[in-house]
Amino acid sequence: AQSVSQHNHHVILSEAASLELGCNYSYGGTVNLFWYVQYPGQHLQLLLKYFSGDPLVKGIKGFEAEFIKSKFSFNLRKPSVQWSDTAEYFCAVRNDYKLSFGAGTTVTVRA
Amino acid sequence: DADVTQTPRNRITKTGKRIMLECSQTKGHDRMYWYRQDPGLGLRLIYYSFDVKDINKGEISDGYSVSRQAQAKFSLSLESAIPNQTALYFCATAGIGETQYFGPGTRLLVL
């Protein structure tokens, strides 16, 4: 069965610090990869996605992610976080028109 | 996202009651999904539908049923609610591009 693992449950950092959230998946075939963000009290919003092509994907709000096929990873990065980046972040893998989600990483940015 | 709406937004019910959560979308998408979100578990797929005549079970369909009344409407029912169905429920839609767009969520409490 396909699974998606997010390495960190909760990350706390200060404004201007760099952020990297890990995501690994177990599916061996062709995958589509996503990162979603859920701000407090809101629904999930798409940050970025990878379908094919350049493995370094740029998304909204300064986020980027790198697909490393050999490592089955799709890690999310942001060079300098802001207080408004406080949210829960979900990695998701699409297989057969269905999404499998990781457990999520809560990111708290302190001013 | 205003294109995907869910009603009600919050609901408190008692064990054994039947309740229905409704989802409507104006994106014109064929594919619709129901997920539940629990702390530390991410989102898990309950049911999904690729068109009006197509209904498929997800990973946690027991205790739930769905109805796809039209392309734009996809309802989730709890036939006899139990406390461990207390969760945040999300509806999502997807078109050809496969990116899923989520509704604002329904917070359900079963007493």
XYZ file of N, CA and C in Angstrom:
666
model
N 0.842 -1.189 0.000
C 0.000 0.000 0.000
C 0.881 1.243 0.000
N 0.367 2.222 -0.677
C 1.121 3.466 -0.757
C 1.043 4.199 0.563
N 2.156 4.823 0.971
C 2.128 5.645 2.173
C 2.942 6.904 1.943
N 2.621 7.903 2.731
C 3.303 9.186 2.660
C 3.761 9.524 4.069
N 5.034 9.795 4.221
C 5.604 10.082 5.540
C 6.126 11.500 5.604
N 5.694 12.199 6.621
C 6.244 13.524 6.897
C 7.041 13.412 8.183
N 8.284 13.846 8.121
C 9.221 13.515 9.181
C 8.986 14.267 10.477
N 8.482 15.458 10.364
C 8.344 16.303 11.540
C 6.874 16.519 11.856
N 6.523 16.348 13.122
C 5.144 16.596 13.508
C 4.924 18.075 13.791
N 5.900 18.685 14.471
C 5.765 20.096 14.830
C 7.128 20.763 14.718
N 7.162 21.869 14.002
C 8.387 22.645 13.839
C 8.137 24.057 14.364
N 9.059 24.520 15.197
C 8.952 25.881 15.731
C 10.206 26.636 15.322
N 10.019 27.805 14.746
C 11.176 28.587 14.326
C 10.861 30.070 14.390
N 11.882 30.871 14.273
C 11.743 32.320 14.344
C 11.608 32.908 12.946
N 11.023 34.082 12.891
C 10.926 34.784 11.606
C 12.313 34.922 10.984
N 12.358 34.820 9.667
C 13.563 34.929 8.848
C 14.385 33.648 8.837
N 14.033 32.693 9.656
C 14.744 31.411 9.608
C 14.339 30.660 8.347
N 15.167 29.701 7.969
C 14.840 28.872 6.806
C 14.045 27.656 7.255
N 13.189 27.201 6.368
C 12.302 26.081 6.671
C 12.527 24.973 5.656
N 12.604 23.745 6.146
C 12.591 22.599 5.255
C 11.754 21.510 5.893
N 10.752 21.046 5.190
C 9.875 19.979 5.665
C 10.069 18.758 4.776
N 10.303 17.626 5.419
C 10.561 16.418 4.668
C 9.298 15.649 4.322
N 9.312 15.004 3.158
C 8.207 14.158 2.721
C 8.783 13.006 1.919
N 8.443 11.802 2.313
C 8.819 10.617 1.556
C 7.583 9.783 1.265
N 7.600 9.100 0.124
C 6.461 8.277 -0.243
C 6.965 6.901 -0.629
N 6.056 5.949 -0.637
C 6.484 4.573 -0.862
C 6.090 4.033 -2.231
N 5.280 4.765 -2.960
C 4.796 4.259 -4.252
C 5.903 4.285 -5.286
N 6.059 3.207 -6.046
C 7.168 3.094 -6.970
C 6.884 3.496 -8.393
N 5.644 3.757 -8.734
C 5.324 4.097 -10.115
C 5.388 5.594 -10.368
N 4.803 6.015 -11.443
C 4.732 7.441 -11.762
C 3.819 8.137 -10.760
N 4.309 9.219 -10.203
C 3.534 9.907 -9.182
C 3.379 11.380 -9.514
N 2.323 11.923 -9.005
C 2.140 13.360 -8.972
C 2.207 13.767 -7.511
N 2.888 14.849 -7.219
C 3.173 15.223 -5.834
C 2.671 16.623 -5.541
N 2.204 16.806 -4.339
C 1.592 18.075 -3.957
C 2.025 18.456 -2.534
N 2.048 19.752 -2.303
C 2.075 20.279 -0.956
C 0.878 21.214 -0.792
N 0.134 20.949 0.284
C -0.995 21.798 0.632
C -0.700 22.472 1.966
N -1.295 23.633 2.170
C -1.165 24.354 3.433
C -2.560 24.620 4.001
N -2.654 24.527 5.310
C -3.914 24.817 5.995
C -3.630 25.844 7.080
N -4.040 27.078 6.835
C -3.882 28.126 7.839
C -4.931 27.923 8.922
N -4.669 28.419 10.109
C -5.592 28.191 11.231
C -7.034 28.535 10.887
N -7.910 27.569 11.066
C -9.324 27.786 10.820
C -9.737 27.811 9.369
N -8.828 27.496 8.484
C -9.160 27.558 7.055
C -9.047 26.186 6.394
N -9.455 26.122 5.133
C -9.383 24.876 4.389
C -8.015 24.720 3.737
N -7.797 23.584 3.149
C -6.521 23.320 2.492
C -6.397 24.120 1.201
N -5.199 24.651 1.014
C -4.908 25.390 -0.217
C -3.654 24.802 -0.850
N -3.617 24.771 -2.160
C -2.467 24.222 -2.857
C -1.296 25.189 -2.806
N -0.145 24.690 -2.358
C 1.083 25.482 -2.360
C 1.846 25.294 -3.666
N 2.011 24.044 -4.050
C 2.720 23.726 -5.278
C 2.475 22.269 -5.634
N 2.866 21.926 -6.861
C 2.663 20.562 -7.334
C 3.747 20.185 -8.322
N 4.007 18.897 -8.405
C 4.948 18.378 -9.387
C 4.259 17.265 -10.171
N 4.274 17.422 -11.512
C 3.744 16.372 -12.374
C 4.878 15.782 -13.216
N 5.710 16.636 -13.789
C 6.825 16.174 -14.616
C 7.731 17.369 -14.884
N 8.876 17.089 -15.526
C 9.766 18.177 -15.911
C 10.766 18.537 -14.826
N 11.053 19.804 -14.709
C 12.040 20.307 -13.751
C 11.674 19.837 -12.349
N 12.572 19.103 -11.687
C 12.240 18.580 -10.354
C 12.203 19.644 -9.272
N 12.678 20.816 -9.569
C 12.582 21.909 -8.598
C 11.359 22.745 -8.960
N 10.405 22.718 -8.074
C 9.117 23.344 -8.351
C 8.952 24.567 -7.458
N 8.519 25.646 -8.053
C 8.260 26.861 -7.267
C 6.763 27.050 -7.115
N 6.364 27.403 -5.897
C 4.948 27.603 -5.620
C 4.663 29.019 -5.176
N 3.543 29.153 -4.510
C 3.135 30.477 -4.048
C 3.854 30.838 -2.760
N 3.872 32.117 -2.451
C 4.379 32.647 -1.188
C 5.837 32.288 -0.933
N 6.612 32.115 -1.970
C 8.044 31.893 -1.821
C 8.444 30.468 -1.509
N 7.504 29.537 -1.528
C 7.818 28.143 -1.273
C 8.335 27.449 -2.523
N 9.165 26.455 -2.323
C 9.632 25.608 -3.401
C 9.779 24.188 -2.868
N 9.814 23.236 -3.791
C 10.002 21.844 -3.396
C 10.840 21.157 -4.450
N 11.592 20.165 -4.002
C 12.455 19.422 -4.903
C 12.058 17.962 -4.908
N 11.797 17.452 -6.089
C 11.475 16.038 -6.275
C 12.790 15.291 -6.536
N 13.112 14.331 -5.680
C 14.280 13.483 -5.879
C 13.772 12.068 -6.027
N 13.722 11.613 -7.278
C 13.105 10.326 -7.571
C 13.822 9.179 -6.875
N 15.148 9.235 -6.859
C 15.933 8.137 -6.276
C 15.717 8.010 -4.781
N 15.300 9.080 -4.151
C 15.072 9.066 -2.703
C 13.590 9.024 -2.361
N 12.725 8.988 -3.352
C 11.279 8.995 -3.143
C 10.895 10.157 -2.229
N 11.489 11.316 -2.511
C 11.249 12.449 -1.625
C 10.750 13.659 -2.385
N 10.057 14.507 -1.642
C 9.523 15.756 -2.196
C 9.515 16.758 -1.041
N 10.664 17.296 -0.719
C 10.814 18.164 0.436
C 10.440 19.605 0.098
N 9.810 20.239 1.041
C 9.350 21.625 0.893
C 10.337 22.562 1.566
N 10.603 23.707 0.937
C 11.555 24.663 1.502
C 11.048 26.086 1.355
N 11.501 26.913 2.298
C 11.326 28.359 2.161
C 12.531 29.015 2.822
N 13.225 29.880 2.120
C 14.482 30.436 2.645
C 14.311 31.307 3.889
N 13.186 32.023 3.962
C 13.011 32.972 5.060
C 11.522 33.041 5.403
N 11.153 32.458 6.536
C 9.732 32.378 6.876
C 9.251 33.663 7.540
N 7.938 33.829 7.464
C 7.280 34.961 8.112
C 6.276 34.424 9.123
N 5.861 35.292 10.016
C 4.879 34.891 11.026
C 3.625 34.322 10.350
N 3.276 34.878 9.206
C 2.067 34.441 8.504
C 2.193 33.041 7.890
N 3.365 32.451 7.956
C 3.544 31.076 7.477
C 3.145 30.053 8.524
N 2.755 30.500 9.688
C 2.247 29.592 10.715
C 1.019 28.869 10.178
N 1.117 27.541 10.113
C 0.067 26.752 9.478
C 0.415 25.276 9.607
N -0.481 24.442 9.103
C -0.182 23.026 8.989
C 0.057 22.709 7.516
N 1.085 21.917 7.276
C 1.508 21.627 5.911
C 1.361 20.131 5.643
N 0.749 19.816 4.509
C 0.504 18.420 4.145
C 1.149 18.099 2.806
N 1.859 17.004 2.795
C 2.379 16.441 1.559
C 1.354 15.428 1.065
N 1.181 15.343 -0.255
C 0.214 14.388 -0.805
C 0.758 13.800 -2.089
N 0.420 12.556 -2.323
C 0.851 11.839 -3.518
C -0.387 11.339 -4.239
N -0.428 11.580 -5.537
C -1.584 11.142 -6.318
C -1.264 9.849 -7.041
N -2.187 8.907 -6.861
C -2.071 7.623 -7.543
C -3.472 7.186 -7.928
N -3.675 6.885 -9.190
C -4.979 6.397 -9.635
C -6.100 7.374 -9.278
N -5.853 8.643 -9.492
C -6.842 9.715 -9.288
C -7.209 9.935 -7.834
N -6.480 9.330 -6.916
C -6.723 9.550 -5.502
C -5.480 10.131 -4.858
N -5.711 10.939 -3.858
C -4.604 11.513 -3.111
C -4.405 10.763 -1.806
N -3.156 10.478 -1.483
C -2.813 9.979 -0.157
C -2.037 11.077 0.546
N -2.451 11.393 1.744
C -1.845 12.495 2.486
C -0.916 11.988 3.575
N 0.116 12.782 3.843
C 0.893 12.579 5.050
C 0.117 13.080 6.255
N 0.681 12.821 7.427
C -0.002 13.181 8.671
C 0.012 14.680 8.946
N 0.852 15.400 8.221
C 0.903 16.844 8.403
C 2.027 17.282 9.325
N 2.526 18.482 9.081
C 3.520 19.109 9.955
C 3.002 20.474 10.359
N 2.899 20.685 11.656
C 2.487 21.992 12.151
C 3.715 22.887 12.251
N 3.656 24.028 11.608
C 4.763 24.985 11.647
C 4.319 26.207 12.430
N 5.078 26.524 13.453
C 4.813 27.721 14.252
C 5.980 28.672 14.075
N 5.692 29.863 13.586
C 6.729 30.876 13.394
C 6.560 31.935 14.460
N 7.617 32.153 15.229
C 7.573 33.146 16.311
C 8.118 34.471 15.809
N 7.417 35.521 16.159
C 7.818 36.861 15.712
C 9.082 37.320 16.431
N -12.198 28.167 -0.442
C -12.430 28.499 -1.842
C -13.940 28.551 -2.075
N -14.455 29.680 -2.520
C -15.880 29.856 -2.676
C -16.445 28.941 -3.743
N -15.608 28.363 -4.586
C -16.086 27.468 -5.628
C -16.560 26.137 -5.075
N -16.146 25.793 -3.882
C -16.556 24.560 -3.229
C -17.153 24.932 -1.879
N -18.423 24.653 -1.697
C -19.095 25.010 -0.458
C -19.574 23.766 0.269
N -19.586 23.861 1.578
C -20.026 22.753 2.408
C -21.034 23.266 3.430
N -22.074 22.462 3.644
C -23.042 22.784 4.689
C -23.391 21.532 5.471
N -23.581 21.651 6.781
C -23.311 22.829 7.596
C -21.817 23.006 7.833
N -21.403 24.101 8.417
C -19.996 24.310 8.752
C -19.656 23.686 10.102
N -20.615 23.630 10.954
C -20.444 23.017 12.258
C -21.721 22.254 12.604
N -21.529 21.100 13.267
C -22.704 20.303 13.625
C -22.393 19.506 14.878
N -23.340 19.545 15.795
C -23.265 18.703 16.983
C -24.440 17.745 16.917
N -24.172 16.465 17.100
C -25.239 15.493 17.040
C -25.037 14.445 18.127
N -26.005 13.574 18.285
C -25.917 12.546 19.311
C -25.687 11.193 18.674
N -25.106 10.315 19.457
C -24.870 8.949 19.000
C -26.170 8.320 18.506
N -26.074 7.673 17.332
C -27.227 6.994 16.763
C -28.031 7.810 15.783
N -27.807 9.106 15.746
C -28.548 9.960 14.819
C -27.980 9.844 13.410
N -28.864 10.035 12.436
C -28.446 10.085 11.041
C -28.226 11.539 10.662
N -27.098 11.818 10.038
C -26.849 13.180 9.584
C -26.290 13.170 8.176
N -26.477 14.285 7.500
C -25.983 14.426 6.138
C -25.157 15.697 6.032
N -24.007 15.553 5.404
C -23.161 16.703 5.097
C -23.219 16.915 3.588
N -23.358 18.174 3.196
C -23.537 18.448 1.780
C -22.372 19.238 1.197
N -22.123 18.978 -0.052
C -21.049 19.658 -0.762
C -21.548 20.064 -2.140
N -21.272 21.296 -2.505
C -21.609 21.792 -3.839
C -20.403 22.477 -4.445
N -20.271 22.364 -5.757
C -19.143 23.010 -6.422
C -19.598 23.672 -7.716
N -18.944 24.778 -8.016
C -19.247 25.529 -9.232
C -18.079 25.498 -10.220
N -17.138 24.602 -9.979
C -15.948 24.531 -10.834
C -16.185 23.675 -12.080
N -17.299 22.994 -12.142
C -17.572 22.157 -13.304
C -16.755 20.878 -13.347
N -16.214 20.494 -12.207
C -15.389 19.291 -12.158
C -16.238 18.025 -12.101
N -15.705 16.958 -12.698
C -16.393 15.670 -12.637
C -16.086 14.926 -11.341
N -14.876 15.087 -10.842
C -14.433 14.261 -9.718
C -14.675 14.964 -8.395
N -15.274 14.240 -7.474
C -15.526 14.790 -6.137
C -15.125 13.775 -5.086
N -14.727 14.281 -3.918
C -14.132 13.459 -2.870
C -14.640 13.914 -1.503
N -14.707 12.951 -0.581
C -14.935 13.261 0.820
C -13.771 12.716 1.651
N -13.231 13.569 2.515
C -12.150 13.205 3.421
C -12.562 13.535 4.851
N -11.922 12.854 5.782
C -11.985 13.303 7.166
C -10.573 13.600 7.656
N -10.463 14.611 8.496
C -9.178 15.019 9.042
C -9.209 14.819 10.548
N -8.226 14.092 11.038
C -8.064 13.886 12.469
C -6.654 14.308 12.867
N -6.484 14.887 14.023
C -5.148 15.341 14.447
C -4.129 14.214 14.388
N -2.996 14.490 13.750
C -1.922 13.513 13.674
C -2.104 12.440 12.621
N -3.234 12.466 11.927
C -3.491 11.435 10.908
C -3.618 12.015 9.508
N -3.580 13.306 9.372
C -3.754 13.915 8.055
C -5.174 13.746 7.560
N -5.330 13.698 6.261
C -6.641 13.496 5.647
C -6.744 12.075 5.127
N -7.876 11.460 5.373
C -8.112 10.111 4.886
C -9.360 10.098 4.029
N -9.264 9.380 2.926
C -10.329 9.372 1.926
C -11.477 8.459 2.362
N -12.697 8.984 2.317
C -13.875 8.215 2.702
C -14.542 7.618 1.472
N -14.929 8.476 0.546
C -15.540 8.068 -0.712
C -15.105 9.032 -1.805
N -15.208 8.567 -3.048
C -14.968 9.455 -4.169
C -15.845 9.062 -5.343
N -16.024 10.027 -6.234
C -16.935 9.841 -7.363
C -16.334 10.514 -8.582
N -16.307 9.796 -9.694
C -15.735 10.356 -10.904
C -16.802 10.945 -11.831
N -18.033 10.552 -11.628
C -19.147 11.215 -12.313
C -20.428 10.791 -11.599
N -21.550 11.225 -12.106
C -22.822 11.035 -11.410
C -23.136 9.566 -11.169
N -22.712 8.692 -12.046
C -23.055 7.279 -11.917
C -21.937 6.453 -11.291
N -20.937 7.132 -10.777
C -19.764 6.422 -10.277
C -19.522 6.758 -8.809
N -19.504 5.728 -7.966
C -19.231 5.903 -6.531
C -18.190 4.862 -6.142
N -17.178 5.278 -5.414
C -16.116 4.362 -5.013
C -15.780 4.548 -3.543
N -15.488 3.433 -2.877
C -15.085 3.510 -1.481
C -13.632 3.942 -1.372
N -13.371 4.734 -0.339
C -12.003 5.094 -0.027
C -11.453 4.172 1.042
N -10.463 4.659 1.781
C -9.815 3.786 2.765
C -10.608 3.620 4.054
N -11.559 4.507 4.340
C -12.295 4.423 5.597
C -13.783 4.641 5.378
N -14.403 3.840 4.542
C -15.806 4.059 4.163
C -16.812 3.473 5.158
N -16.381 2.592 6.030
C -17.332 1.956 6.958
C -18.028 2.993 7.819
N -19.368 2.879 7.880
C -20.157 3.803 8.689
C -20.605 5.036 7.938
N -20.207 5.132 6.683
C -20.559 6.276 5.846
C -21.227 5.812 4.550
N -22.003 6.688 3.956
C -22.528 6.469 2.612
C -22.546 7.812 1.895
N -22.629 7.763 0.576
C -22.625 8.996 -0.201
C -23.683 8.937 -1.283
N -23.981 10.126 -1.795
C -24.917 10.256 -2.906
C -24.421 11.353 -3.822
N -24.341 11.026 -5.114
C -23.923 12.050 -6.090
C -25.185 12.435 -6.870
N -25.835 13.468 -6.383
C -27.150 13.834 -6.913
C -27.046 14.502 -8.288
N -25.922 15.127 -8.526
C -25.690 15.846 -9.777
C -24.191 16.048 -9.892
N -23.747 16.539 -11.034
C -22.317 16.760 -11.182
C -21.793 17.690 -10.092
N -22.629 18.631 -9.685
C -22.166 19.663 -8.759
C -22.393 19.315 -7.295
N -23.044 18.212 -6.984
C -23.420 17.931 -5.603
C -23.016 16.527 -5.183
N -22.437 16.456 -3.993
C -21.937 15.176 -3.475
C -22.161 15.204 -1.971
N -23.068 14.356 -1.476
C -23.435 14.367 -0.067
C -22.854 13.172 0.662
N -22.495 13.395 1.895
C -21.959 12.349 2.766
C -22.940 12.139 3.907
N -23.310 10.876 4.163
C -24.228 10.566 5.248
C -23.576 9.655 6.269
N -23.896 9.939 7.518
C -23.553 9.040 8.610
C -24.865 8.421 9.044
N -25.024 7.140 8.763
C -26.323 6.497 8.991
C -26.682 6.446 10.469
N -25.704 6.170 11.293
C -25.901 6.107 12.736
C -24.609 6.599 13.384
N -24.579 7.880 13.665
C -23.332 8.501 14.106
C -22.809 7.906 15.416
N -21.492 7.802 15.496
C -20.824 7.337 16.711
C -19.724 8.340 17.071
N -19.337 8.368 18.356
C -18.374 9.387 18.790
C -17.050 9.396 18.027
N -16.575 8.231 17.576
C -15.280 8.270 16.868
C -15.394 8.793 15.441
N -16.579 9.224 15.053
C -16.743 9.940 13.795
C -16.647 11.455 13.998
N -16.374 11.864 15.214
C -16.073 13.268 15.473
C -14.792 13.627 14.731
N -14.875 14.603 13.852
C -13.731 14.954 13.014
C -14.074 16.200 12.205
N -13.101 16.610 11.424
C -13.297 17.688 10.451
C -13.426 17.025 9.090
N -14.508 17.320 8.382
C -14.784 16.673 7.108
C -14.602 17.674 5.970
N -13.867 17.241 4.968
C -13.625 18.081 3.800
C -14.136 17.418 2.542
N -14.757 18.236 1.720
C -15.105 17.853 0.366
C -14.064 18.450 -0.572
N -13.768 17.763 -1.652
C -12.827 18.290 -2.639
C -13.304 17.933 -4.035
N -12.865 18.723 -4.999
C -13.182 18.441 -6.395
C -11.897 18.466 -7.215
N -11.930 17.801 -8.350
C -10.774 17.812 -9.243
C -11.250 17.697 -10.680
N -10.538 18.402 -11.534
C -10.818 18.319 -12.956
C -9.730 17.540 -13.660
N -9.566 17.807 -14.927
C -8.596 17.068 -15.732
C -7.190 17.268 -15.206
N -6.888 18.442 -14.693
C -5.548 18.744 -14.207
C -5.177 18.017 -12.935
N -6.143 17.373 -12.288
C -5.940 16.538 -11.117
C -5.610 17.283 -9.842
N -5.448 18.576 -9.878
C -5.295 19.311 -8.628
C -6.635 19.304 -7.912
N -6.630 18.966 -6.624
C -7.874 18.949 -5.875
C -8.074 20.275 -5.169
N -9.294 20.737 -5.206
C -9.690 21.994 -4.573
C -10.648 21.651 -3.442
N -10.340 22.196 -2.279
C -11.057 21.801 -1.081
C -12.089 22.835 -0.655
N -13.161 22.328 -0.042
C -14.135 23.185 0.592
C -13.655 23.632 1.954
N -14.451 24.456 2.645
C -14.037 25.033 3.925
C -14.107 24.068 5.086
N -14.727 22.917 4.898
C -14.778 21.931 5.964
C -16.045 22.002 6.803
N -16.406 20.851 7.369
C -17.511 20.751 8.327
C -16.954 20.132 9.588
N -17.106 20.853 10.677
C -16.641 20.323 11.961
C -17.794 19.594 12.624
N -17.634 18.296 12.832
C -18.696 17.454 13.383
C -18.302 16.935 14.755
N -19.216 17.085 15.683
C -19.025 16.545 17.030
C -20.170 15.580 17.306
N -19.821 14.338 17.623
C -20.825 13.335 17.962
C -20.722 13.039 19.455
N -21.797 13.317 20.151
C -21.797 13.151 21.609
C -22.274 11.762 22.014
